[in-house]
CSV table of C-alpha atoms and ligand atoms in Angstrom, one decimal:
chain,number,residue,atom,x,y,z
A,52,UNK,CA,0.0,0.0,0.0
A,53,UNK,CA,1.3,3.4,-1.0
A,54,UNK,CA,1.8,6.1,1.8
A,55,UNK,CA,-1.0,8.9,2.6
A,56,UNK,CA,-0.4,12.5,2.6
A,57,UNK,CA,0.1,13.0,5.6
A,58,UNK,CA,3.5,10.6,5.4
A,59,UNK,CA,4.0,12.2,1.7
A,60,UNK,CA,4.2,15.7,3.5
A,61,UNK,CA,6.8,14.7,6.2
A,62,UNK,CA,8.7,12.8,3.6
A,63,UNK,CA,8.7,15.9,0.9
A,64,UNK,CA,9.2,18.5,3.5
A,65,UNK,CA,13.0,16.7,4.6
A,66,UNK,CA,13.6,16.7,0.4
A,67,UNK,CA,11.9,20.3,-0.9
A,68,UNK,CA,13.0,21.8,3.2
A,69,UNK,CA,9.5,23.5,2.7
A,70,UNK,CA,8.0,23.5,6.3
A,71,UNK,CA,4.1,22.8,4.8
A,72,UNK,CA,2.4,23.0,7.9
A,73,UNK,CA,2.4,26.7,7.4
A,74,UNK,CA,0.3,26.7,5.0
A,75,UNK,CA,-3.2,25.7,3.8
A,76,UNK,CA,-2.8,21.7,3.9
A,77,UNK,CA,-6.3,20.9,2.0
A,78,UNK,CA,-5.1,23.2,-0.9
A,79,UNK,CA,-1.0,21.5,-0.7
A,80,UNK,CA,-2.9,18.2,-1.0
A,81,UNK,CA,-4.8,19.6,-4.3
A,82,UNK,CA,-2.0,20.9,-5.7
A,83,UNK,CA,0.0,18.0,-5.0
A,84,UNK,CA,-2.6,15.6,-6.8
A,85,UNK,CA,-3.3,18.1,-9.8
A,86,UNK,CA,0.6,17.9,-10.3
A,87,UNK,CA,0.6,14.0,-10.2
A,88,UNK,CA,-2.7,13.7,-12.5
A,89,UNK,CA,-0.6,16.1,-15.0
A,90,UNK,CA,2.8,14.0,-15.0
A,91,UNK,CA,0.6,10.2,-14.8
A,92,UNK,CA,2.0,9.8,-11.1
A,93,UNK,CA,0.5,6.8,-9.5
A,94,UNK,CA,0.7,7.3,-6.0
A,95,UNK,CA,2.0,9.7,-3.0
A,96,UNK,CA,5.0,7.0,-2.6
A,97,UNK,CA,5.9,7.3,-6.8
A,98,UNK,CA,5.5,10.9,-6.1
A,99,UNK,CA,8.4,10.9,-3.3
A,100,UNK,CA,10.5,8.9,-5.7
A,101,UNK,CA,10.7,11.2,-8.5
A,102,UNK,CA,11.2,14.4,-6.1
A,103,UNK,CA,14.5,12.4,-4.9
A,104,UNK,CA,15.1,11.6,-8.2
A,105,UNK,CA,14.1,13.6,-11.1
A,106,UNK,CA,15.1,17.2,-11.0
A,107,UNK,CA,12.9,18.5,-13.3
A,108,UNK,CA,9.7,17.2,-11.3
A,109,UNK,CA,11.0,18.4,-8.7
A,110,UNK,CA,11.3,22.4,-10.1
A,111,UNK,CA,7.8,21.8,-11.6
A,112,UNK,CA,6.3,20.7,-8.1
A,113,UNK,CA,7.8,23.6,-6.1
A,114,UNK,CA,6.9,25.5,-8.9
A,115,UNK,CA,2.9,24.3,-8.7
A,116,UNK,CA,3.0,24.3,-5.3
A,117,UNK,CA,3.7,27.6,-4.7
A,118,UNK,CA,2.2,29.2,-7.4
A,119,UNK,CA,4.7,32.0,-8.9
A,120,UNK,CA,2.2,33.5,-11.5
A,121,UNK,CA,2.8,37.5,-11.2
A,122,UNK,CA,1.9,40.8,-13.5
A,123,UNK,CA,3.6,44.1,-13.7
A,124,UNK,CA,0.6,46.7,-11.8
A,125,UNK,CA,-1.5,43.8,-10.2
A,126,UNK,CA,-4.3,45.0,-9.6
A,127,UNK,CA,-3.6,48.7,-10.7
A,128,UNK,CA,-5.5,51.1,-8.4
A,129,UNK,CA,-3.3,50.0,-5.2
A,130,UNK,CA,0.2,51.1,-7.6
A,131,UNK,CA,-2.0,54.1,-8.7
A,132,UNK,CA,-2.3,54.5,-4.7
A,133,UNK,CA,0.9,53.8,-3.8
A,134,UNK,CA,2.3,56.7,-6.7
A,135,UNK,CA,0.3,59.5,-5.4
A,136,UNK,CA,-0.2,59.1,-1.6
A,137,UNK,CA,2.2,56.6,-0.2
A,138,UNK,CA,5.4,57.7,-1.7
A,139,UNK,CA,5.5,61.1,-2.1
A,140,UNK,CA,4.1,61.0,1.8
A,141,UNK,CA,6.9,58.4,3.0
A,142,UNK,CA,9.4,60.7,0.4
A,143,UNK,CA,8.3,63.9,2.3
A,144,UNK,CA,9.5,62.1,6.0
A,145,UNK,CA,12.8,60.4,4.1
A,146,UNK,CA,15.3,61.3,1.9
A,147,UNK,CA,16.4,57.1,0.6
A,148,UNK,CA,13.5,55.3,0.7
A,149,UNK,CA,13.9,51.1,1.5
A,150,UNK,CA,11.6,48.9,0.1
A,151,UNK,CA,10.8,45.5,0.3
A,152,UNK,CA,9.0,42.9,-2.0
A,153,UNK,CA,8.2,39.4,-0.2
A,154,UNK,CA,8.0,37.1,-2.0
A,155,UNK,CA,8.8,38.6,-5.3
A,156,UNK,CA,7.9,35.9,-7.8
A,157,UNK,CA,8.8,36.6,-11.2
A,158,UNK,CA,10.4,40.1,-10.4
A,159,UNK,CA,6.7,41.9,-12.0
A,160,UNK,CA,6.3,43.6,-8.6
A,161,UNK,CA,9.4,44.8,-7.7
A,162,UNK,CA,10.4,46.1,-11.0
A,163,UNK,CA,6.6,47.8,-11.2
A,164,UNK,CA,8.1,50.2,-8.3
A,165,UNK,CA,11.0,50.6,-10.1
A,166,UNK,CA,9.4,52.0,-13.1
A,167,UNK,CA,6.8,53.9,-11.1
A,168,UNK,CA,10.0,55.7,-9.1
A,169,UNK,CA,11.5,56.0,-12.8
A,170,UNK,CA,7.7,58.1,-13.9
A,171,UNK,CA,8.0,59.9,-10.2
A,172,UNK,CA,11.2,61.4,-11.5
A,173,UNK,CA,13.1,60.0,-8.4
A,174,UNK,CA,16.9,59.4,-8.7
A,175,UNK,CA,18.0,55.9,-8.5
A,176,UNK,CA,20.3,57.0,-5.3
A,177,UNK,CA,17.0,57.9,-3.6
A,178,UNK,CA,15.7,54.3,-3.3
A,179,UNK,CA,17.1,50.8,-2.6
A,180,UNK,CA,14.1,47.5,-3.2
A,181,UNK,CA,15.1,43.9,-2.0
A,182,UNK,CA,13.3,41.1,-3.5
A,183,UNK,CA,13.5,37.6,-2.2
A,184,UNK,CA,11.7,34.4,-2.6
A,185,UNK,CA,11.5,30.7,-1.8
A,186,UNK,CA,12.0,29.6,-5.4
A,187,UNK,CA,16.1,30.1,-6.8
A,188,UNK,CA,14.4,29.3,-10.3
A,189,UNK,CA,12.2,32.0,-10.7
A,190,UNK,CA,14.3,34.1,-8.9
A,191,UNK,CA,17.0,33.5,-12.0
A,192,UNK,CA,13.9,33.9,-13.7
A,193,UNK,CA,13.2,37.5,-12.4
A,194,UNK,CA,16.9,38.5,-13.1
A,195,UNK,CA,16.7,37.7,-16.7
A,196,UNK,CA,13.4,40.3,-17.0
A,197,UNK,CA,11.7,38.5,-19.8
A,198,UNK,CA,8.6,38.5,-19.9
A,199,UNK,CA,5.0,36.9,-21.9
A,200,UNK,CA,1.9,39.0,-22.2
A,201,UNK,CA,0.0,37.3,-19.3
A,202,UNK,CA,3.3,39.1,-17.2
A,203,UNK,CA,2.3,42.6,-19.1
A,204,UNK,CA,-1.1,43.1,-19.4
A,205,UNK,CA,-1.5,45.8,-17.3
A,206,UNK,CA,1.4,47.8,-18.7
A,207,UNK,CA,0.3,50.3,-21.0
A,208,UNK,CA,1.6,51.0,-24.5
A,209,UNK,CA,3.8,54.0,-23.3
A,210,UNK,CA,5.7,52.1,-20.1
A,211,UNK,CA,5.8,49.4,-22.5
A,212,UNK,CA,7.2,51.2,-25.0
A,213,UNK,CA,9.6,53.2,-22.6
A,214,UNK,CA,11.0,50.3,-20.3
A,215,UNK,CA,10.7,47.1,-22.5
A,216,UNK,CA,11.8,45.8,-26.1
A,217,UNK,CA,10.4,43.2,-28.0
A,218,UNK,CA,12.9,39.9,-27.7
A,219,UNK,CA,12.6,39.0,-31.7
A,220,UNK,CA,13.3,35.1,-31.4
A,221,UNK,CA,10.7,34.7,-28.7
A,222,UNK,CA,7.2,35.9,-30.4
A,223,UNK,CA,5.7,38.0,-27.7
A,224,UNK,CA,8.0,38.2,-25.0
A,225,UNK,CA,9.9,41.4,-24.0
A,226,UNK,CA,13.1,42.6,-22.1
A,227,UNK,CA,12.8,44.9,-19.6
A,228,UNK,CA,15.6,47.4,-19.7
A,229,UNK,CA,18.4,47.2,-17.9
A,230,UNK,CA,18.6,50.4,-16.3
A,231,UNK,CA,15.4,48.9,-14.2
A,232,UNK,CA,16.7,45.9,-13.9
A,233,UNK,CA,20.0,47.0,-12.0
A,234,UNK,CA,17.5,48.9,-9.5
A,235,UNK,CA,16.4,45.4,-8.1
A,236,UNK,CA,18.4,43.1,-5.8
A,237,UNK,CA,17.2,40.0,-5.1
A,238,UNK,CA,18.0,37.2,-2.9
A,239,UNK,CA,16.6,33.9,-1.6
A,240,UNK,CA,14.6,34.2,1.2
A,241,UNK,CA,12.1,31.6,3.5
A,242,UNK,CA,9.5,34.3,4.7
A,243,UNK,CA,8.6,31.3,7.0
A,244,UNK,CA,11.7,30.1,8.3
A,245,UNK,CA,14.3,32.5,8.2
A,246,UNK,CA,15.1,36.2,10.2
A,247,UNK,CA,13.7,39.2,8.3
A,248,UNK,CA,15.8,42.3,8.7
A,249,UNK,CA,14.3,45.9,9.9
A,250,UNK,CA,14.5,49.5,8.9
A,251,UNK,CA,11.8,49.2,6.1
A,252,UNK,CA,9.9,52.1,4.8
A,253,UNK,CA,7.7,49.8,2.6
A,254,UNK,CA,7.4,46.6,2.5
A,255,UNK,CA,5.0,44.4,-0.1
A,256,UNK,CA,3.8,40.8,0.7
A,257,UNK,CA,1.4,40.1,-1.9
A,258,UNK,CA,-0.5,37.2,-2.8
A,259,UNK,CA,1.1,34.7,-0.3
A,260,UNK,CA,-0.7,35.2,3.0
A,261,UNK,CA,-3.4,33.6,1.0
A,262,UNK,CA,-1.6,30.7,1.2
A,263,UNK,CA,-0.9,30.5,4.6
A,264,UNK,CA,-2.8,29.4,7.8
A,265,UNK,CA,-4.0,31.6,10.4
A,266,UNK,CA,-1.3,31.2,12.8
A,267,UNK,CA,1.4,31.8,10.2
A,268,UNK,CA,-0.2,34.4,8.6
A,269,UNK,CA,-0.7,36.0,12.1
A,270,UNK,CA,2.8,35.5,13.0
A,271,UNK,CA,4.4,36.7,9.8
A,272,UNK,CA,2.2,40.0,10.3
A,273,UNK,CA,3.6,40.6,13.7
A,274,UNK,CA,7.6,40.1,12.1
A,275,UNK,CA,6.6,41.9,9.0
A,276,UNK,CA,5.2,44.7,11.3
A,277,UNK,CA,8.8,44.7,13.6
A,278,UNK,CA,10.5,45.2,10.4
A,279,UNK,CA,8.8,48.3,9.2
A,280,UNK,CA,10.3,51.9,10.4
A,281,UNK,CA,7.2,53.9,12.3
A,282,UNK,CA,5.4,56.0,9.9
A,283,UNK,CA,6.0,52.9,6.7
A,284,UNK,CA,3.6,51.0,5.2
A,285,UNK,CA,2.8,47.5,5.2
A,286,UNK,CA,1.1,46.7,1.7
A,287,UNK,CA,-0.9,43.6,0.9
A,288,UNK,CA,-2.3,41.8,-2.0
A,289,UNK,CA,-6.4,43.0,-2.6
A,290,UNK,CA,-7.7,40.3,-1.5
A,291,UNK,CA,-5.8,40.4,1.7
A,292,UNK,CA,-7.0,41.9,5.2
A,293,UNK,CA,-5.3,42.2,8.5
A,294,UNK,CA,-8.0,41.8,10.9
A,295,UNK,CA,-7.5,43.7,14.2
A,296,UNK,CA,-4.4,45.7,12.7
A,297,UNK,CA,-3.9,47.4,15.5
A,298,UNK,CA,-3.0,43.9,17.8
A,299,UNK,CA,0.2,44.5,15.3
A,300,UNK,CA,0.8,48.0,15.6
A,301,UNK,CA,-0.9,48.9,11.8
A,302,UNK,CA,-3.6,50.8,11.4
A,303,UNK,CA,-5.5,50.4,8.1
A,304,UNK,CA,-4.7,53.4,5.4
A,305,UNK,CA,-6.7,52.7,2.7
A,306,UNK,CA,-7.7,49.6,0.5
A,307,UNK,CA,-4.7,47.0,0.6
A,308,UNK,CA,-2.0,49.6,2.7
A,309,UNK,CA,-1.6,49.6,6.5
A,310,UNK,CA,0.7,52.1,8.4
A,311,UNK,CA,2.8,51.2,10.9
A,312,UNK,CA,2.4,53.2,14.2
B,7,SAM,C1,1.6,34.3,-6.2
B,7,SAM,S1,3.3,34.7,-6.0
B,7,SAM,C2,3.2,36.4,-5.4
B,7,SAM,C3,4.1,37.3,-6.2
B,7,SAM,C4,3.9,38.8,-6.1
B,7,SAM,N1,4.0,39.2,-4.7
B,7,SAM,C5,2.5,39.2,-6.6
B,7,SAM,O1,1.6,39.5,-5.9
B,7,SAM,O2,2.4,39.2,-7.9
B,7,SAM,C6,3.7,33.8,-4.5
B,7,SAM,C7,5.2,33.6,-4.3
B,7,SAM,O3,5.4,33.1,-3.0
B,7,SAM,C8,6.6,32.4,-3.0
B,7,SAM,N2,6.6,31.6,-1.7
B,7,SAM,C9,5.9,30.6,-1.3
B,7,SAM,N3,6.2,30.2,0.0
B,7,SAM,C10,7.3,31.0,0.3
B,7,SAM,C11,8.1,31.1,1.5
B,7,SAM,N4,7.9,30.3,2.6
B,7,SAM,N5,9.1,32.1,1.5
B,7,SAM,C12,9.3,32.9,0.5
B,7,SAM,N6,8.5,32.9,-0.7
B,7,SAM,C13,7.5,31.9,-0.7
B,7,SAM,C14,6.4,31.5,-4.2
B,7,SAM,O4,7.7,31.0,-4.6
B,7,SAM,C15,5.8,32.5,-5.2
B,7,SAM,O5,6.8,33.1,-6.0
């Protein structure tokens, strides 16, 4: 008899290091049988097998389990917010703004700021954004800054005409130009796991508390919140709410932005 989730989890998480009981276990069990429908995978045990095994099944399962898909302005209104109240309110307090995008994905969210501080007329000196994520593959993904038009939607035909050029061998993909790329560093991070460091005037963490149970997402909030300077903003995806900000020291702003007392 093959083994049941529950043995599948503890045996993946000592391969992927992924601690799963952070997140939502019904939707990791889901995933986890979508992926094996997909790739013919008999069982939980065959499953195991091929993540010790097969490298490439192993990318696409950390790849399907946590989900990297991104855009440049997701969910526009909130970047529309953040140009014309956030920043020029957190640039009136600072001079060198540091901002944070966690996880980053893809790079679409980090490198949206980027262009937006590029619009605001902001020097690059005035600015520094850290990116990190769980996943090194889309993280050397992020680097490259190519991009489909599921990533670009959003972008309109000036920015994309401004920041990106068509890459001719690829159809419809574009480069985004260098001089935003260079205003990005990214690194590898476990938002679950590992130490987060402080002094943030902004920090994003979009689209990945959805993920997440209550008591992580509650105790990410509370070392998210530690990190940011007083008077910085805490900025979630729109379908995510902090409820009771104030237990965390935030008080809600407006639509997906909390400010840190
Ligand atoms: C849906 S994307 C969100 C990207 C971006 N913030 C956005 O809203 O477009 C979720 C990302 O969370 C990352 N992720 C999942 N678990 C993580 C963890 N424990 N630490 C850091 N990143 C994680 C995934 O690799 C994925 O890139």
């Amino acid at each position: 008899m093959s083994i049941n989730f529950e043995e599948f989890k503890n045996q993946a998480k000592k391969i992927l290091n992924i601690n799963f009981d952070g997140y939502k276990l019904k939707r990791v069990e889901r995933r986890t049988e979508s992926l094996m429908r997909r790739h013919n995978v008999e069982d939980f045990e065959e499953c195991i097998h091929l993540l010790k095994t097969n490298e490439e099944f192993k990318a696409a399962y950390l790849n399907h389990f946590t989900i990297n898909t991104s855009e440049f302005f997701r969910n526009a209104n909130n970047y529309e917010y953040l140009q014309k109240k956030i920043l020029p309110k957190l640039f009136n307090k600072n001079k060198k703004l540091k901002i944070w995008s966690a996880p980053c994905s893809n790079g679409c969210e980090p490198y949206t700021i980027a262009i937006i501080m590029e619009e605001m007329g902001i020097h690059s000196n005035q600015y520094e954004i850290l990116a990190s994520d769980l996943d090194k593959n889309i993280i050397a993904e992020a680097k490259e800054g190519i991009y489909g038009m599921s990533s670009l939607k959003n972008v309109s035909s000036d920015l994309l005409k401004k920041y990106f050029k068509p890459v001719s061998t690829e159809g419809q993909k574009y480069q985004l130009s260098k001089k935003i790329i260079n205003q990005v560093k990214f690194e590898y991070k476990d938002l679950i796991k590992d130490k987060y460091s402080t002094d943030w005037d902004l920090i994003l963490s979009r689209n990945f508390f959805i993920y997440l149970t209550r008591e992580i997402k509650s105790e990410l909030t509370q070392k998210f919140s530690d990190s940011i300077n007083s008077g910085g903003y805490f900025f979630l995806g729109s379908t995510e709410f902090i409820f009771n900000p104030e237990q965390y020291g935030l008080k809600k702003e407006h639509l997906s932005f909390y400010e840190k007392q």
